[in-house]
Coordinates of N, CA and C and ligand atoms in Angstrom, one line a residue:
X14 N -87.5 -43.4 76.0 CA -87.7 -43.8 77.4 C -89.4 -44.0 77.9
X15 N -89.8 -45.0 78.5 CA -91.2 -45.4 78.5 C -91.9 -44.1 79.7
X16 N -93.1 -44.2 79.6 CA -93.5 -43.6 80.6 C -93.9 -44.3 81.9
X17 N -94.0 -45.7 81.7 CA -94.4 -46.5 82.7 C -93.4 -46.6 83.8
X18 N -93.9 -46.9 85.0 CA -93.2 -46.6 86.1 C -91.8 -47.9 86.0
X19 N -90.6 -47.5 86.0 CA -89.7 -48.9 85.9 C -89.6 -49.6 87.1
X20 N -89.4 -51.2 86.8 CA -89.3 -52.0 88.0 C -87.5 -52.4 87.8
X21 N -86.9 -52.1 88.7 CA -85.6 -52.7 88.8 C -85.5 -54.0 89.7
X22 N -85.4 -55.0 89.4 CA -85.5 -56.3 90.2 C -83.9 -56.9 90.5
X23 N -83.7 -57.2 91.6 CA -82.3 -58.2 91.7 C -82.7 -59.5 92.0
X24 N -82.1 -60.4 91.2 CA -82.3 -61.8 91.3 C -80.9 -62.3 91.7
X25 N -81.1 -62.8 93.1 CA -79.8 -63.2 93.5 C -79.5 -64.5 93.3
X26 N -80.6 -65.3 92.9 CA -80.4 -66.7 92.6 C -79.8 -67.5 93.8
X27 N -78.8 -68.4 93.9 CA -78.7 -69.1 94.9 C -77.3 -68.6 95.3
X28 N -77.3 -67.4 95.9 CA -76.4 -66.6 96.7 C -76.9 -65.6 97.9
X29 N -76.0 -65.5 98.7 CA -76.0 -64.9 99.9 C -77.1 -65.9 101.1
X30 N -76.3 -66.1 102.1 CA -77.3 -66.8 103.1 C -77.9 -65.7 103.9
X31 N -78.7 -65.8 105.0 CA -79.5 -64.9 105.5 C -78.6 -63.6 106.2
X32 N -77.3 -64.2 106.7 CA -76.5 -63.1 107.3 C -76.0 -62.1 106.2
X33 N -75.7 -62.6 105.2 CA -75.1 -62.2 104.0 C -76.1 -61.2 103.5
X34 N -77.2 -61.5 103.2 CA -78.5 -60.8 102.8 C -78.7 -59.5 103.5
X35 N -78.6 -59.8 104.9 CA -79.1 -58.8 105.9 C -77.9 -57.4 105.4
X36 N -76.7 -57.9 105.5 CA -75.5 -56.8 105.1 C -75.8 -56.1 103.8
X37 N -76.3 -57.1 102.8 CA -76.2 -56.5 101.6 C -77.2 -55.6 101.4
X38 N -78.7 -55.9 102.1 CA -79.8 -54.9 102.3 C -79.5 -53.5 103.1
X39 N -78.5 -53.9 104.1 CA -78.4 -52.7 104.9 C -77.4 -51.8 104.0
X40 N -76.7 -52.3 103.3 CA -75.8 -51.5 102.5 C -76.3 -50.7 101.2
X41 N -77.3 -51.5 100.6 CA -78.0 -51.0 99.8 C -79.1 -49.9 100.0
X42 N -79.4 -50.0 101.3 CA -80.4 -49.0 101.8 C -79.6 -47.9 102.1
X43 N -78.5 -47.9 102.7 CA -77.6 -46.5 102.8 C -76.9 -45.8 101.5
X44 N -77.2 -46.8 100.3 CA -76.9 -46.0 99.4 C -78.1 -45.4 98.6
X45 N -79.4 -46.0 98.8 CA -80.3 -45.4 97.8 C -81.2 -44.2 98.8
X46 N -81.8 -43.4 97.9 CA -82.2 -42.3 98.9 C -83.8 -42.1 98.3
X47 N -84.6 -41.3 98.9 CA -85.8 -41.3 98.7 C -86.4 -40.9 97.0
X48 N -85.4 -40.2 96.3 CA -85.6 -40.2 94.9 C -85.4 -41.2 94.1
X49 N -84.5 -42.4 94.7 CA -84.4 -43.7 94.0 C -85.9 -44.4 94.0
X50 N -86.4 -44.4 95.2 CA -87.5 -45.1 95.6 C -88.6 -44.5 94.8
X51 N -88.8 -43.0 94.7 CA -89.7 -42.4 93.8 C -89.7 -42.7 92.5
X52 N -88.5 -43.0 91.9 CA -88.4 -42.9 90.5 C -88.6 -44.5 90.0
X53 N -88.7 -45.3 90.9 CA -89.1 -46.7 90.2 C -89.5 -47.8 91.4
X54 N -89.8 -49.1 91.1 CA -90.0 -50.0 92.1 C -88.6 -50.5 92.2
X55 N -88.2 -51.0 93.4 CA -86.9 -51.5 93.6 C -87.2 -52.9 94.2
X56 N -86.9 -54.1 93.5 CA -87.3 -55.4 94.3 C -86.1 -56.0 94.5
X57 N -86.0 -56.9 95.5 CA -85.0 -57.7 95.6 C -85.6 -59.2 96.0
X58 N -85.1 -60.1 95.0 CA -85.5 -61.5 95.1 C -84.3 -62.4 95.6
X59 N -84.4 -62.5 97.0 CA -83.4 -63.5 97.4 C -83.9 -65.0 97.7
X60 N -82.8 -65.9 98.0 CA -83.4 -67.1 98.1 C -84.3 -67.3 99.4
X61 N -85.2 -68.4 99.5 CA -86.4 -68.3 100.6 C -85.7 -68.2 101.6
X62 N -84.8 -68.9 102.2 CA -84.3 -68.7 103.4 C -84.0 -67.3 104.0
X63 N -84.0 -66.4 103.2 CA -83.3 -64.9 103.5 C -84.6 -63.9 103.5
X64 N -85.9 -64.6 103.1 CA -87.3 -63.8 102.7 C -87.5 -63.3 104.2
X65 N -87.6 -64.3 105.4 CA -88.2 -63.7 106.6 C -87.2 -62.8 107.3
X66 N -85.8 -63.2 107.5 CA -85.1 -62.1 108.1 C -85.1 -60.7 107.1
X67 N -85.1 -60.7 106.1 CA -85.3 -59.4 105.2 C -86.5 -58.8 105.3
X68 N -87.7 -59.5 105.6 CA -88.8 -58.7 105.9 C -88.8 -57.9 107.2
X69 N -88.1 -58.6 108.1 CA -88.2 -58.2 109.5 C -87.3 -56.6 109.3
X70 N -86.1 -57.0 108.4 CA -85.2 -55.7 108.3 C -86.0 -54.6 107.6
X71 N -86.4 -55.0 106.7 CA -87.2 -53.8 105.8 C -88.4 -53.0 106.5
X72 N -88.8 -54.1 107.1 CA -90.3 -53.4 107.8 C -89.7 -52.7 108.9
X73 N -88.9 -53.3 110.0 CA -88.6 -52.8 111.0 C -87.8 -51.5 111.0
X74 N -87.1 -51.1 109.6 CA -86.1 -50.0 109.6 C -87.4 -49.1 108.5
X75 N -88.4 -49.5 108.2 CA -89.0 -48.7 107.2 C -88.3 -48.7 105.6
X76 N -87.8 -49.4 105.3 CA -87.0 -49.5 104.1 C -87.9 -49.5 102.9
X77 N -88.1 -48.9 101.9 CA -89.2 -48.8 101.1 C -88.9 -49.9 99.7
X78 N -88.1 -51.0 100.2 CA -87.6 -52.0 99.0 C -88.6 -53.0 99.0
X79 N -89.1 -53.5 98.0 CA -90.0 -54.5 97.6 C -89.5 -56.0 97.8
X80 N -90.0 -56.8 98.5 CA -89.4 -58.1 98.4 C -90.2 -59.1 97.6
X81 N -89.3 -59.8 97.0 CA -89.8 -61.1 95.7 C -89.2 -62.0 96.0
X82 N -89.8 -63.3 95.2 CA -89.4 -64.5 95.7 C -88.9 -65.1 94.0
X83 N -88.1 -66.0 94.1 CA -87.4 -66.6 92.7 C -88.3 -67.6 92.2
X84 N -89.4 -68.2 92.7 CA -90.2 -69.5 92.5 C -91.2 -69.6 93.4
X85 N -92.2 -70.5 93.0 CA -93.3 -71.0 94.1 C -93.8 -72.0 93.2
X86 N -94.8 -72.7 94.2 CA -95.8 -74.0 93.5 C -97.0 -73.4 93.3
X87 N -97.7 -74.0 92.6 CA -99.0 -73.4 92.0 C -100.2 -73.9 93.0
X88 N -99.8 -75.0 93.9 CA -100.8 -75.5 94.7 C -100.8 -74.6 95.9
X89 N -102.0 -74.3 96.8 CA -101.7 -73.6 97.8 C -101.1 -74.2 99.2
X90 N -101.2 -75.7 99.0 CA -100.3 -76.5 100.0 C -100.5 -78.0 99.5
X91 N -99.9 -78.9 100.4 CA -100.1 -80.3 99.7 C -99.0 -80.9 100.0
X92 N -98.8 -82.1 99.5 CA -97.6 -83.1 99.7 C -96.6 -83.0 98.3
X93 N -96.0 -81.9 98.5 CA -95.1 -81.5 97.6 C -93.8 -81.2 98.1
X94 N -92.9 -82.3 98.4 CA -91.7 -82.1 99.4 C -90.7 -81.0 98.8
X95 N -90.3 -80.3 99.4 CA -89.2 -79.2 99.0 C -89.7 -78.0 98.4
X96 N -91.1 -78.0 98.0 CA -91.7 -76.8 97.4 C -92.2 -75.6 98.4
X97 N -92.4 -74.5 98.0 CA -93.0 -73.5 98.6 C -94.3 -72.8 98.0
X98 N -95.3 -72.7 98.7 CA -96.6 -72.1 98.1 C -96.5 -70.6 98.3
X99 N -97.4 -70.2 97.1 CA -97.6 -68.7 96.8 C -98.3 -68.1 98.2
X100 N -99.1 -68.6 99.0 CA -99.7 -67.9 100.0 C -98.8 -67.8 101.3
X101 N -97.7 -68.8 101.2 CA -96.6 -68.7 102.1 C -95.8 -67.1 101.9
X102 N -95.5 -66.8 100.6 CA -94.8 -65.9 100.4 C -95.6 -64.6 100.6
X103 N -97.0 -64.8 100.4 CA -97.8 -63.8 100.2 C -97.8 -63.3 102.1
X104 N -97.7 -64.2 103.0 CA -97.9 -64.0 104.3 C -96.7 -63.1 104.9
X105 N -95.5 -63.2 104.0 CA -94.1 -62.6 104.4 C -94.1 -61.3 103.6
X106 N -95.2 -60.8 103.1 CA -95.3 -59.6 102.3 C -94.7 -59.4 100.9
X107 N -94.4 -60.6 100.5 CA -93.6 -60.9 99.3 C -94.6 -60.1 98.2
X108 N -94.1 -59.4 97.4 CA -94.7 -58.4 96.4 C -94.5 -59.2 94.9
X109 N -93.4 -59.5 94.7 CA -93.4 -60.3 93.2 C -92.9 -61.6 93.4
X110 N -93.1 -62.2 92.3 CA -92.7 -63.7 92.4 C -92.0 -64.2 91.0
X111 N -90.8 -64.4 90.6 CA -90.4 -64.7 89.4 C -90.8 -66.2 88.9
X112 N -91.5 -66.2 88.0 CA -91.8 -67.5 87.4 C -91.3 -67.8 86.0
X113 N -90.7 -68.8 85.8 CA -90.4 -69.5 84.4 C -88.9 -68.9 84.1
X114 N -88.0 -68.7 85.2 CA -86.8 -68.2 84.8 C -86.1 -69.3 83.8
X115 N -85.5 -68.9 83.0 CA -84.8 -69.9 81.9 C -84.0 -71.2 82.7
X116 N -83.3 -70.7 83.9 CA -82.7 -71.7 84.5 C -83.7 -72.8 85.3
X117 N -85.0 -72.5 85.6 CA -86.0 -73.2 86.2 C -86.2 -73.9 84.9
X118 N -86.6 -73.2 83.6 CA -86.9 -74.2 82.8 C -85.9 -75.1 82.1
X119 N -84.4 -75.0 81.9 CA -83.7 -75.5 81.4 C -83.1 -76.6 82.3
X120 N -82.9 -76.1 83.6 CA -82.2 -77.3 84.5 C -83.3 -78.0 85.4
X121 N -84.6 -77.3 85.6 CA -85.4 -77.9 86.5 C -86.8 -78.6 85.8
X122 N -86.6 -78.4 84.5 CA -87.9 -79.0 83.5 C -89.2 -78.2 83.6
X123 N -89.2 -76.9 83.9 CA -90.3 -76.4 83.9 C -90.8 -76.0 82.6
X124 N -92.3 -76.3 82.5 CA -93.1 -76.2 81.3 C -93.8 -75.0 81.1
X125 N -94.0 -74.5 79.8 CA -94.8 -73.4 79.7 C -96.2 -73.6 80.5
X126 N -96.9 -74.8 80.6 CA -97.9 -75.0 81.5 C -97.8 -74.6 83.1
X127 N -96.5 -75.1 83.6 CA -96.3 -74.9 84.9 C -96.2 -73.4 85.2
X128 N -95.3 -72.8 84.2 CA -95.4 -71.3 84.3 C -96.5 -70.5 84.5
X129 N -97.4 -70.9 83.6 CA -98.9 -70.4 83.8 C -99.7 -70.7 85.0
X130 N -99.5 -71.9 85.4 CA -100.2 -72.4 86.9 C -99.5 -71.5 87.8
X131 N -98.2 -71.0 87.8 CA -97.5 -70.6 88.9 C -97.9 -69.0 88.8
X132 N -98.0 -68.5 87.5 CA -98.4 -67.0 87.5 C -99.8 -66.9 88.2
X133 N -100.5 -67.8 87.8 CA -101.8 -67.8 88.3 C -102.1 -67.5 89.7
X134 N -101.2 -68.7 90.3 CA -101.2 -68.8 91.7 C -100.8 -67.6 92.4
X135 N -99.7 -67.0 91.8 CA -99.2 -65.8 92.3 C -100.1 -64.5 92.4
X136 N -100.8 -64.5 91.3 CA -101.9 -63.4 91.0 C -103.3 -63.7 92.0
X137 N -103.5 -65.0 92.2 CA -104.6 -65.2 93.2 C -104.3 -65.0 94.6
X138 N -103.1 -64.9 95.0 CA -102.5 -64.3 96.3 C -102.1 -62.9 96.4
X139 N -102.5 -62.2 95.5 CA -102.4 -60.8 95.4 C -101.0 -60.2 95.3
X140 N -100.1 -60.9 94.6 CA -98.9 -60.8 94.4 C -98.7 -60.4 92.8
X141 N -97.4 -60.0 92.3 CA -97.2 -59.8 90.9 C -96.3 -60.9 90.3
X142 N -96.6 -61.8 89.3 CA -95.6 -62.4 88.8 C -94.6 -61.5 88.0
X143 N -93.4 -62.1 87.6 CA -92.3 -61.4 86.7 C -92.1 -62.6 86.1
X144 N -92.7 -62.7 84.7 CA -93.0 -64.0 83.9 C -91.6 -63.7 82.9
X145 N -90.8 -64.7 83.0 CA -89.6 -64.8 82.3 C -89.6 -65.4 80.7
X146 N -89.4 -64.9 79.6 CA -89.4 -65.5 78.3 C -88.1 -65.3 77.7
X147 N -87.8 -65.9 76.8 CA -86.5 -65.7 76.0 C -86.0 -66.9 75.3
X148 N -85.3 -66.5 74.4 CA -84.9 -67.6 73.2 C -83.5 -68.0 73.6
X149 N -82.9 -69.2 73.0 CA -81.7 -69.8 72.8 C -81.0 -69.2 72.0
X150 N -79.7 -69.3 71.8 CA -78.7 -68.9 70.9 C -79.2 -69.3 69.4
X151 N -79.5 -70.8 69.3 CA -79.8 -71.6 68.1 C -81.1 -70.6 67.7
X152 N -82.2 -70.5 68.6 CA -83.4 -70.0 68.2 C -83.1 -68.9 67.4
X153 N -82.2 -68.0 68.2 CA -81.7 -66.6 67.7 C -81.5 -66.6 66.2
X154 N -80.4 -67.5 66.2 CA -79.5 -67.8 64.9 C -80.8 -68.1 63.7
X155 N -81.5 -69.0 64.0 CA -82.6 -69.4 63.3 C -83.5 -68.3 62.6
X156 N -83.6 -67.4 63.5 CA -84.5 -66.2 63.4 C -85.9 -66.3 63.8
X157 N -85.8 -67.1 65.1 CA -86.9 -67.6 65.8 C -87.3 -66.7 66.9
X158 N -86.6 -65.8 67.1 CA -86.6 -65.0 68.6 C -88.1 -64.6 68.6
X159 N -89.0 -64.0 67.6 CA -90.1 -63.5 68.1 C -91.0 -64.7 68.3
X160 N -91.1 -65.8 67.6 CA -91.9 -66.8 67.4 C -91.8 -67.4 68.9
X161 N -90.6 -67.5 69.5 CA -90.4 -68.3 70.6 C -90.9 -67.6 71.7
X162 N -90.6 -66.1 71.9 CA -90.9 -65.4 72.9 C -92.6 -65.2 72.9
X163 N -92.9 -65.2 71.7 CA -94.4 -64.9 71.6 C -95.3 -66.3 72.0
X164 N -94.6 -67.6 71.8 CA -95.3 -68.6 72.3 C -95.4 -68.8 73.8
X165 N -94.0 -68.4 74.5 CA -93.9 -68.5 75.7 C -94.9 -67.4 76.4
X166 N -94.9 -66.4 75.6 CA -95.9 -65.1 76.5 C -97.5 -65.7 76.3
X167 N -98.0 -66.3 75.1 CA -99.1 -66.9 75.1 C -99.5 -67.9 76.3
X168 N -98.5 -68.8 76.2 CA -98.8 -69.6 77.2 C -98.9 -69.5 78.7
X169 N -97.8 -68.5 79.0 CA -97.9 -68.0 80.2 C -99.0 -67.1 80.8
X170 N -99.6 -66.5 79.8 CA -100.9 -65.6 80.2 C -102.3 -66.2 79.9
X171 N -102.4 -67.6 79.4 CA -103.6 -68.0 79.1 C -104.5 -68.1 80.3
X172 N -105.9 -67.6 80.2 CA -106.6 -67.6 81.2 C -106.3 -66.5 82.1
X173 N -105.5 -65.5 82.3 CA -105.4 -64.6 83.0 C -106.2 -63.4 82.6
X174 N -107.0 -62.7 83.2 CA -107.9 -61.5 82.8 C -107.0 -60.4 82.7
X175 N -107.6 -59.6 81.8 CA -106.7 -58.2 81.6 C -106.7 -57.3 82.9
X176 N -107.7 -57.3 83.8 CA -107.6 -56.8 85.1 C -106.4 -57.3 85.9
X177 N -106.2 -58.5 85.8 CA -105.0 -59.1 86.7 C -103.7 -59.1 85.7
X178 N -103.6 -58.8 84.4 CA -102.3 -58.6 83.6 C -101.8 -57.5 84.0
X179 N -102.7 -56.5 84.3 CA -101.9 -55.1 84.3 C -101.1 -55.3 85.6
X180 N -101.2 -56.3 86.6 CA -100.4 -56.3 87.8 C -98.9 -57.1 87.4
X181 N -99.1 -57.6 86.1 CA -97.9 -58.8 85.7 C -96.7 -57.9 85.2
X182 N -95.6 -58.5 85.6 CA -94.3 -58.1 84.8 C -93.8 -59.1 83.9
X183 N -93.5 -58.8 82.8 CA -92.6 -59.7 81.8 C -91.2 -59.2 81.9
X184 N -90.3 -60.4 82.0 CA -88.7 -60.3 81.6 C -88.5 -60.8 80.4
X185 N -87.9 -60.0 79.8 CA -87.3 -60.7 78.3 C -85.9 -61.0 78.6
X186 N -85.5 -62.3 78.8 CA -84.2 -62.8 78.9 C -83.8 -63.5 77.8
X187 N -83.0 -63.0 76.9 CA -82.5 -64.0 76.0 C -81.4 -65.0 76.7
X188 N -81.6 -66.1 76.6 CA -80.9 -67.3 77.3 C -79.4 -67.1 77.3
X189 N -78.8 -66.7 75.8 CA -77.5 -66.5 75.6 C -77.0 -65.3 76.1
X190 N -77.7 -64.3 76.7 CA -77.0 -63.2 77.5 C -76.8 -63.4 78.9
X191 N -77.4 -64.6 79.5 CA -77.6 -64.6 81.0 C -76.1 -65.0 81.5
X192 N -75.5 -64.2 82.3 CA -74.6 -64.7 82.8 C -73.1 -64.9 82.1
X193 N -73.5 -64.1 80.9 CA -72.2 -64.5 80.0 C -71.7 -63.1 79.4
X194 N -72.0 -62.3 80.1 CA -71.6 -60.8 79.5 C -71.6 -60.2 77.9
X195 N -72.5 -61.2 77.4 CA -72.9 -60.8 76.2 C -74.3 -60.0 76.4
X196 N -74.4 -58.9 75.5 CA -75.8 -58.3 75.5 C -76.2 -58.4 74.4
X197 N -77.6 -58.4 74.3 CA -78.3 -58.0 73.1 C -78.3 -56.5 72.8
X198 N -78.4 -56.1 71.6 CA -78.2 -54.6 71.5 C -79.5 -54.0 72.0
X199 N -79.6 -52.6 72.6 CA -80.7 -51.9 73.1 C -81.8 -52.0 71.9
X200 N -81.2 -51.7 70.6 CA -82.4 -51.8 69.4 C -83.0 -53.2 69.5
X201 N -82.2 -54.2 69.3 CA -82.7 -55.6 69.2 C -83.7 -55.9 70.4
X202 N -83.1 -55.4 71.7 CA -84.3 -55.8 72.6 C -85.3 -55.2 72.6
X203 N -85.3 -53.9 72.1 CA -86.5 -53.0 72.3 C -87.6 -53.4 71.2
X204 N -86.9 -54.2 70.2 CA -87.9 -54.8 69.0 C -88.4 -55.9 69.5
X205 N -87.5 -56.9 70.3 CA -88.3 -58.1 70.9 C -89.3 -57.8 71.7
X206 N -89.1 -56.8 72.8 CA -90.0 -56.5 73.7 C -91.3 -55.8 73.0
X207 N -91.0 -54.9 71.9 CA -92.3 -54.4 71.2 C -92.9 -55.6 70.7
X208 N -92.5 -56.9 70.3 CA -93.0 -57.9 69.7 C -94.0 -58.5 71.0
X209 N -93.0 -58.6 72.1 CA -93.9 -59.3 73.3 C -95.3 -58.4 73.8
X210 N -95.1 -57.1 73.6 CA -96.1 -56.2 73.8 C -97.2 -56.4 72.8
X211 N -97.1 -56.7 71.5 CA -98.1 -56.8 70.7 C -99.0 -58.1 71.1
X212 N -98.0 -59.1 71.5 CA -98.8 -60.4 71.8 C -99.7 -60.2 73.1
X213 N -98.9 -59.3 74.0 CA -99.8 -58.8 75.2 C -101.1 -58.2 75.0
X214 N -101.2 -57.4 74.1 CA -102.3 -56.7 73.6 C -103.2 -57.3 73.0
X215 N -102.9 -58.3 72.2 CA -103.8 -59.2 71.7 C -104.6 -60.1 72.6
X216 N -103.8 -60.6 73.7 CA -104.5 -61.4 74.6 C -105.3 -60.6 75.6
X217 N -104.7 -59.4 76.2 CA -105.3 -58.6 77.2 C -105.9 -57.4 76.9
X218 N -105.7 -56.8 75.7 CA -106.1 -55.5 75.0 C -105.3 -54.4 75.4
X219 N -105.9 -53.2 75.7 CA -105.2 -51.7 75.9 C -104.3 -51.8 77.3
X220 N -104.6 -52.8 78.2 CA -103.8 -52.8 79.3 C -102.5 -53.3 79.3
X221 N -102.1 -53.8 78.1 CA -100.7 -54.2 77.6 C -99.8 -52.9 77.5
X222 N -100.5 -51.7 77.3 CA -99.7 -50.4 77.3 C -99.1 -50.1 78.8
X223 N -99.9 -50.5 79.7 CA -99.6 -50.3 81.1 C -98.6 -51.2 81.5
X224 N -98.5 -52.5 81.0 CA -97.6 -53.7 81.5 C -96.1 -53.2 81.6
X225 N -95.4 -53.6 82.6 CA -93.9 -53.4 82.5 C -93.2 -54.6 81.7
X226 N -92.3 -54.4 80.9 CA -91.6 -55.5 80.2 C -89.9 -55.1 80.6
X227 N -89.4 -55.9 81.3 CA -88.1 -55.7 81.8 C -87.2 -56.4 80.5
X228 N -85.9 -56.0 80.9 CA -84.6 -56.7 80.0 C -84.1 -57.5 81.2
X229 N -83.6 -58.6 80.8 CA -82.7 -59.2 81.8 C -81.4 -60.1 80.7
X230 N -80.3 -59.9 81.4 CA -79.2 -60.8 80.7 C -77.9 -59.9 80.7
X231 N -77.0 -60.0 81.6 CA -75.8 -59.1 81.6 C -75.9 -57.7 82.0
X232 N -77.1 -57.3 82.6 CA -77.2 -55.9 82.8 C -76.3 -55.4 83.8
X233 N -75.5 -54.3 83.8 CA -74.6 -53.8 84.6 C -74.6 -52.4 84.5
X234 N -73.9 -51.7 85.4 CA -74.0 -50.3 85.6 C -73.5 -49.6 84.4
X235 N -72.6 -50.1 83.5 CA -72.4 -49.5 82.2 C -73.2 -49.7 81.1
X236 N -74.1 -50.7 81.2 CA -75.2 -50.7 79.5 C -76.4 -50.3 80.2
X237 N -76.8 -49.8 81.5 CA -78.3 -50.0 81.7 C -78.8 -48.7 81.1
X238 N -78.2 -47.5 81.3 CA -78.6 -46.4 80.8 C -78.9 -46.4 79.2
X239 N -78.4 -47.1 78.2 CA -78.7 -47.2 77.1 C -79.9 -48.1 76.8
X240 N -79.9 -49.1 77.6 CA -81.4 -50.1 77.5 C -82.6 -49.3 77.8
X241 N -82.3 -48.4 79.0 CA -83.5 -47.8 79.5 C -84.2 -46.5 78.5
X242 N -82.8 -46.2 77.8 CA -83.3 -45.1 76.8 C -84.3 -45.6 76.0
X243 N -84.6 -46.9 75.6 CA -85.6 -47.4 74.8 C -86.9 -47.2 75.1
X244 N -87.7 -46.9 74.0 CA -89.1 -46.7 74.5 C -89.9 -47.9 75.1
X245 N -89.5 -49.1 74.7 CA -90.3 -50.2 75.2 C -89.9 -50.8 76.5
X246 N -88.7 -50.5 76.8 CA -87.8 -51.2 78.1 C -88.2 -50.5 79.2
X247 N -88.9 -51.4 80.2 CA -89.3 -50.6 81.5 C -88.5 -51.1 82.9
X248 N -87.2 -51.6 82.5 CA -86.8 -51.9 83.9 C -85.9 -53.0 83.4
X249 N -85.2 -53.6 84.5 CA -84.1 -54.5 84.2 C -84.3 -55.9 85.5
X250 N -84.1 -57.1 84.9 CA -83.9 -58.2 86.0 C -82.4 -58.3 86.0
X251 N -81.8 -58.2 86.9 CA -80.3 -58.1 87.1 C -80.0 -59.4 88.0
X252 N -79.0 -60.1 87.6 CA -78.5 -61.4 88.4 C -77.3 -61.1 89.1
X253 N -76.0 -61.3 88.2 CA -74.6 -61.2 88.9 C -74.6 -59.7 89.5
X254 N -74.8 -58.7 88.8 CA -74.6 -57.3 89.3 C -75.4 -57.0 90.4
X255 N -76.4 -57.7 90.6 CA -77.1 -57.4 91.6 C -76.6 -57.9 93.1
X256 N -75.8 -58.6 93.2 CA -75.0 -59.0 94.3 C -74.2 -58.2 95.1
X257 N -73.8 -57.2 94.1 CA -72.9 -56.1 94.8 C -73.9 -54.9 95.1
X258 N -74.3 -54.4 96.3 CA -75.0 -53.3 96.4 C -74.6 -52.0 95.6
X259 N -73.3 -51.9 95.7 CA -72.8 -50.5 94.9 C -73.4 -50.9 93.4
X260 N -73.0 -52.0 92.9 CA -73.2 -52.0 91.5 C -74.9 -51.7 91.1
X261 N -75.7 -52.5 92.3 CA -77.0 -52.6 92.0 C -77.7 -51.2 92.2
X262 N -77.1 -50.5 93.1 CA -77.4 -49.0 93.3 C -77.4 -48.2 92.1
X263 N -76.1 -48.5 91.3 CA -75.8 -47.7 90.2 C -76.8 -48.1 89.1
X264 N -77.3 -49.1 89.0 CA -78.0 -49.5 88.0 C -79.4 -48.9 88.3
X265 N -80.1 -48.9 89.5 CA -81.0 -48.3 90.2 C -81.2 -46.8 89.8
X266 N -79.7 -46.2 89.7 CA -79.8 -44.9 89.7 C -79.2 -44.5 87.9
X267 N -79.5 -45.1 87.2 CA -79.2 -45.3 85.7 C -79.1 -43.9 85.1
X268 N -80.3 -43.1 85.8 CA -80.2 -41.8 85.2 C -79.1 -40.6 85.5
X269 N -78.1 -41.2 86.3 CA -76.9 -40.6 86.6 C -77.0 -39.9 88.0
Ligands
PGA41 P1 -77.4 -62.0 85.0 O1 -78.6 -62.9 85.2 O2 -77.6 -60.4 85.1 O3 -76.3 -62.4 85.8 O4 -77.0 -62.1 83.3 C1 -79.8 -62.2 84.8 C2 -81.1 -63.2 85.1 O5 -80.7 -64.4 85.0 O6 -81.9 -62.7 85.6

């Protein structure tokens, strides 16, 4: 287990309208207690339309959950129909923004260059990017996993200073493990996360040892403890299992 403070993030993707979101967070906050919040950063990344109502709930009831978003544009404002800018999220006290999720890369054509611009915009507005990297099944079978995640990491962190990198989180999400019920073994994840950390060390220096690197891809209450037992893994980005407050609370409480 690492000494870095774990970050457990729920990626709700395109699920839960704002009423369902309020119910889910009320239930989650009922299930979690002060020891859970002391032990790790607990982040919820809902759809954009849920952020304002959840900000009201979290701040009104003093719930120590952190708000995240699933995406943003890199410009502060402008003629970009349908996009949401980083300063708009910062204004809602959003702390984390996922950038470069594989669904955005694969379904919406996001490039490494965009991911870098988004990460820098998130940092510029005082928030922390959760930078997603991960290989396809073909890349894995060809033995290209380390090369793929290394090049994605290098591209995402181009021009980011060490002082800013410290605030960044990386999520290693093998694409073939997302939403499929297939996991990489904890040992394989640990090795790949170690490779990502070596790249970060090369780019940002000693600060890489403080940076949190999560695993994502079919994380469930039943496999989180084995993953968190690995020295390189500092938390999880959880999709499907995060929609159920009971399951997400059990993941946050992986220590038992
Ligand atoms: P999953 O999604 O937990 O449903 O596999 C993870 C993710 O896409 O972040």
